[in-house]
XYZ file of C-alpha atoms in Angstrom:
354
model
C -9.104 -5.602 18.152
C -10.414 -2.048 17.860
C -12.041 -1.184 14.551
C -9.691 0.311 11.958
C -10.738 3.850 11.029
C -8.025 4.880 8.630
C -7.157 7.222 5.805
C -4.368 7.218 3.223
C -2.396 10.439 2.861
C -1.078 10.537 -0.694
C 1.221 12.652 -2.833
C -1.933 14.454 -3.943
C -1.755 15.947 -0.451
C 1.753 17.338 -0.801
C 0.558 20.825 0.114
C -0.937 19.343 3.297
C 2.183 17.599 4.527
C 4.823 20.181 3.567
C 3.115 23.047 5.399
C 3.167 22.662 9.176
C -0.086 24.592 9.692
C -1.988 22.531 7.125
C -0.532 19.311 8.482
C -1.536 20.217 12.029
C -5.059 21.065 10.900
C -5.399 17.809 8.976
C -4.306 15.676 11.935
C -6.525 17.626 14.332
C -9.538 17.216 12.043
C -8.993 13.461 11.756
C -8.618 13.127 15.529
C -11.696 15.275 16.163
C -13.742 13.093 13.807
C -12.561 9.947 15.637
C -10.346 8.392 12.983
C -7.625 6.279 14.569
C -5.016 5.514 11.869
C -3.176 7.437 9.169
C -1.214 5.843 6.318
C 1.154 8.508 4.942
C 2.911 7.687 1.675
C 6.695 7.317 1.978
C 7.616 5.542 -1.297
C 6.245 6.819 -4.592
C 7.419 7.048 -8.219
C 10.785 5.516 -7.381
C 11.550 8.092 -4.689
C 11.621 7.939 -0.903
C 9.539 10.727 0.601
C 11.823 10.950 3.612
C 15.581 11.617 3.823
C 16.918 8.162 3.026
C 20.507 6.995 3.019
C 19.373 3.789 1.315
C 17.944 5.780 -1.591
C 20.980 8.033 -1.820
C 23.323 5.029 -1.962
C 21.264 3.842 -4.936
C 21.852 7.265 -6.579
C 18.300 8.432 -5.961
C 17.988 12.021 -4.815
C 15.408 12.919 -2.147
C 12.069 13.835 -3.697
C 10.840 15.887 -0.744
C 13.638 16.886 1.616
C 11.591 18.609 4.283
C 8.572 20.786 4.991
C 8.673 24.413 3.923
C 9.307 25.460 7.525
C 12.375 23.201 7.586
C 11.026 20.152 9.422
C 11.224 16.396 8.868
C 7.753 15.646 7.499
C 7.344 12.078 8.754
C 8.773 12.918 12.166
C 6.379 15.862 12.496
C 3.389 13.868 11.280
C 4.096 10.943 13.595
C 4.612 13.164 16.621
C 1.482 15.206 15.974
C -0.663 12.145 15.247
C 0.526 10.199 18.289
C -0.114 13.158 20.563
C -3.755 13.035 19.453
C -4.231 9.284 19.651
C -3.728 8.336 15.990
C -1.599 5.389 14.911
C 0.858 6.029 12.063
C 1.641 3.294 9.535
C 3.766 4.597 6.631
C 2.668 3.358 3.244
C 5.145 2.164 0.587
C 2.689 2.953 -2.179
C 4.642 2.080 -5.326
C 6.099 -1.190 -4.023
C 7.928 -2.710 -7.005
C 6.591 -0.123 -9.445
C 8.582 2.866 -10.749
C 8.366 5.207 -13.746
C 10.733 4.138 -16.503
C 12.278 7.628 -16.437
C 12.912 7.624 -12.676
C 16.471 7.659 -11.358
C 15.815 4.241 -9.860
C 14.976 2.686 -13.228
C 17.610 4.598 -15.195
C 20.443 3.897 -12.742
C 19.562 0.235 -12.222
C 18.302 -1.185 -15.541
C 19.234 -4.718 -14.438
C 16.661 -4.410 -11.642
C 13.788 -4.200 -14.131
C 11.752 -7.097 -15.449
C 9.867 -7.350 -18.749
C 7.078 -8.965 -20.719
C 7.646 -11.813 -23.171
C 7.836 -9.362 -26.095
C 10.650 -7.466 -24.347
C 8.581 -4.430 -23.381
C 9.188 -3.136 -19.874
C 6.168 -1.024 -19.026
C 2.484 -1.281 -18.265
C -0.168 1.431 -18.222
C -2.531 1.876 -15.292
C -3.868 4.482 -12.901
C -0.295 5.678 -12.210
C 0.392 6.121 -15.933
C 3.125 4.248 -17.775
C 5.430 2.477 -15.319
C 8.202 -0.090 -15.262
C 8.416 -2.913 -12.733
C 11.307 -3.816 -10.467
C 11.970 -7.529 -10.458
C 10.668 -8.743 -7.060
C 12.675 -11.975 -7.453
C 16.045 -10.237 -7.886
C 18.132 -10.304 -4.675
C 19.417 -6.743 -5.177
C 15.877 -5.409 -5.531
C 14.774 -7.304 -2.440
C 17.739 -6.024 -0.436
C 17.102 -2.431 -1.520
C 13.467 -2.529 -0.447
C 14.266 -4.338 2.800
C 16.935 -1.755 3.636
C 14.505 1.074 2.899
C 11.895 -0.401 5.235
C 14.363 -1.135 8.031
C 15.842 2.341 7.754
C 12.428 3.891 8.200
C 11.275 1.833 11.173
C 14.646 2.296 12.874
C 14.634 6.047 12.439
C 11.031 7.066 13.024
C 8.530 6.546 15.834
C 5.906 4.835 13.696
C 3.566 1.928 14.375
C 4.374 -0.245 11.379
C 4.639 -0.279 7.601
C 2.206 -1.012 4.785
C 2.405 -2.342 1.236
C -0.505 -2.374 -1.198
C -1.432 -3.869 -4.573
C 1.823 -2.627 -6.133
C 3.828 -4.936 -3.865
C 3.286 -7.403 -6.676
C 4.078 -8.149 -10.295
C 1.599 -8.013 -13.169
C 1.217 -11.541 -14.498
C 2.531 -10.533 -17.941
C 5.982 -9.786 -16.466
C 8.844 -12.028 -15.393
C 10.393 -12.763 -18.779
C 13.711 -11.048 -18.021
C 16.890 -13.105 -18.321
C 17.437 -13.405 -14.559
C 13.960 -14.775 -13.834
C 13.705 -17.126 -16.794
C 17.166 -18.577 -15.999
C 16.142 -19.079 -12.364
C 12.920 -20.781 -13.447
C 14.836 -23.082 -15.768
C 17.420 -23.979 -13.102
C 14.755 -24.800 -10.520
C 12.203 -26.563 -12.716
C 14.075 -27.772 -15.788
C 11.529 -25.949 -17.943
C 11.570 -22.897 -20.161
C 9.265 -20.076 -19.167
C 5.891 -20.732 -20.844
C 4.770 -18.451 -23.628
C 1.447 -18.044 -21.867
C 1.930 -15.784 -18.804
C -1.201 -17.351 -17.276
C 0.241 -20.882 -17.370
C -0.694 -22.263 -13.902
C 2.761 -23.626 -13.065
C 4.462 -20.402 -14.173
C 1.962 -18.323 -12.157
C 2.392 -20.482 -9.070
C 6.195 -20.435 -9.265
C 6.352 -16.635 -9.502
C 3.708 -16.173 -6.800
C 5.667 -18.502 -4.493
C 8.822 -16.441 -5.063
C 7.000 -13.284 -4.013
C 5.597 -15.132 -1.013
C 9.114 -16.184 0.007
C 10.182 -12.540 -0.043
C 7.201 -11.550 2.103
C 8.317 -14.135 4.661
C 11.845 -12.734 4.593
C 10.751 -9.095 4.824
C 8.324 -9.828 7.644
C 11.094 -11.591 9.596
C 13.466 -8.655 9.072
C 10.869 -6.141 10.259
C 10.018 -8.164 13.356
C 13.690 -8.715 14.198
C 14.274 -4.974 14.090
C 11.016 -3.924 15.736
C 8.883 -6.790 17.071
C 5.757 -4.727 17.719
C 5.673 -3.099 14.278
C 2.462 -3.758 12.360
C 3.085 -5.484 9.021
C 0.089 -4.218 7.061
C -1.015 -5.032 3.520
C -3.684 -3.428 1.357
C -4.165 -5.650 -1.707
C -6.948 -6.034 -4.215
C -9.591 -8.750 -3.672
C -7.874 -12.117 -3.574
C -8.727 -13.807 -6.867
C -7.693 -10.795 -8.907
C -4.630 -10.222 -6.711
C -3.433 -13.784 -7.329
C -4.412 -14.241 -10.972
C -3.359 -10.821 -12.246
C -0.735 -9.667 -9.730
C 0.860 -12.858 -8.336
C -0.091 -11.784 -4.788
C -1.010 -14.859 -2.773
C -2.009 -12.762 0.219
C -4.286 -15.476 1.585
C -1.217 -17.616 2.223
C 0.572 -14.638 3.773
C -2.264 -14.195 6.266
C -2.510 -17.923 6.984
C 1.247 -18.026 7.628
C 1.033 -15.224 10.226
C 3.197 -12.840 8.209
C 0.500 -10.145 8.156
C -0.719 -8.196 11.187
C -3.395 -6.154 9.431
C -5.348 -6.538 6.192
C -7.143 -3.799 4.266
C -8.726 -5.036 1.040
C -9.264 -2.375 -1.606
C -12.961 -2.786 -2.378
C -13.357 0.115 -4.789
C -16.768 -0.485 -6.352
C -19.398 1.855 -7.761
C -22.449 -0.009 -6.449
C -23.342 -1.511 -3.111
C -24.131 -4.992 -4.460
C -20.624 -5.384 -5.897
C -19.121 -3.994 -2.691
C -21.082 -6.397 -0.487
C -20.204 -9.339 -2.734
C -16.486 -8.750 -2.131
C -16.507 -8.183 1.623
C -18.208 -11.521 2.312
C -15.575 -13.597 0.519
C -14.291 -16.539 2.613
C -10.695 -15.319 2.580
C -11.788 -12.090 4.262
C -13.707 -14.038 6.899
C -10.558 -16.121 7.486
C -8.496 -12.992 7.992
C -11.050 -11.473 10.371
C -10.623 -14.422 12.706
C -6.863 -13.753 12.941
C -6.075 -10.047 12.491
C -7.654 -6.583 12.258
C -9.308 -6.423 8.833
C -10.882 -3.533 6.944
C -12.403 -2.571 3.625
C -10.646 0.068 1.577
C -13.314 2.571 0.479
C -12.882 5.146 -2.289
C -13.951 8.630 -1.161
C -13.360 10.128 -4.584
C -10.839 11.127 -7.206
C -10.485 14.614 -8.578
C -12.299 13.658 -11.767
C -14.594 11.103 -10.126
C -16.245 12.414 -6.938
C -18.116 10.056 -4.609
C -21.169 11.186 -2.667
C -21.176 11.137 1.110
C -24.329 9.028 1.072
C -22.602 6.244 -0.881
C -19.503 6.450 1.323
C -21.701 6.018 4.402
C -23.578 3.094 2.815
C -20.318 1.274 2.188
C -18.894 2.043 5.627
C -22.037 0.840 7.396
C -22.122 -2.289 5.233
C -18.484 -2.999 6.080
C -19.152 -2.465 9.762
C -22.136 -4.839 9.620
C -19.727 -7.447 8.252
C -17.383 -6.845 11.178
C -14.860 -4.870 9.144
C -13.142 -1.570 9.734
C -12.768 1.103 7.059
C -9.821 2.874 5.471
C -10.549 5.670 3.031
C -8.703 6.626 -0.134
C -7.685 9.392 0.177
C -7.396 12.301 2.658
C -7.935 15.163 0.237
C -11.147 13.666 -1.127
C -12.629 13.166 2.347
C -13.950 16.720 2.326
C -11.757 19.077 0.301
C -12.324 17.870 -3.282
C -15.857 16.582 -2.838
C -19.356 17.062 -4.266
C -20.765 18.338 -0.956
C -19.628 21.224 1.269
C -16.832 20.463 3.714
C -19.122 20.912 6.724
C -21.559 18.332 5.365
C -18.815 15.823 4.631
C -17.258 16.208 8.048
C -20.668 15.839 9.669
C -21.103 12.623 7.727
C -17.872 11.169 9.090
C -18.737 12.372 12.572
C -21.983 10.422 12.312
C -20.044 7.312 11.210
C -17.605 7.606 14.104
C -19.484 9.360 16.927
C -17.118 8.261 19.684
C -13.336 7.841 19.934
C -11.839 4.377 19.476
C -8.091 4.268 19.929
C -5.933 1.428 18.690
C -3.518 -0.354 21.011
C -0.415 1.685 21.715
C 2.729 0.240 20.172
């Protein structure tokens, strides 16, 4: 399969996507520099970033209704990108994660899970967040409906979930989950969240939902790419209950991008040669997720190129996090950054049309 050359478009880039001129420029620049895939965020902070009847029925108001010139953002982005040879795979960034103060969490408290001590939030790069219970049938139905609504309504090439399509291992001690565990195993939920049987049971429940969601997507749109972008496997399983190796082996994943965000090349190389990545490469398009910088943590173009070339030498594609840090918020001038990406991708390489 053609090499993945992707970039995530995040809510940091709101000014890019809500202004038609900026959006057009962004897509044109990516096409000119021979990228071939964009992953625009459509689910963040408990809000759908497209006009969603599913969200409205759950009493969640639209977060971004339209672009400032009165256009449907995802429709415009998909049309513009496709016209220039880019695939579009919308990204459900927050997965089962939502701020505790979001309408989603406030209006549906029974959808939330908790830790053993009763607390309902964790603190990470997205701040303090609550977690939807991925084992609860109403939560599963809501997310499935959101996905099916999007792929039915928009001309996109698939959907993507990342490391937040998971549950931190400390969670799952809500009444619904512990009662289900007891009914199926005859045991009480262990006090230790890392208990192997308790970890495996919760991971298998998430895996069962992946199977169900994949089937629903394929029934609605058989050619849609079911893409995932998890953390490296051992951490994903041990800390996030994401058994993505099984998902790939079971043919429920069409594309894998592993987030290999490391600050030195040795650590980066160590991750991309893991056996589970080699397994995936033999089945599906596979790429390394590469950090191009955060606003308070810029990454040099030289290190970005080192990682990209190392990934390519391992037979992997590259997807960069995130658009705005490619060349706008960066330690080098925009012209130098764009020249660097042009050198990485000197010729066009389109993905198969869906």
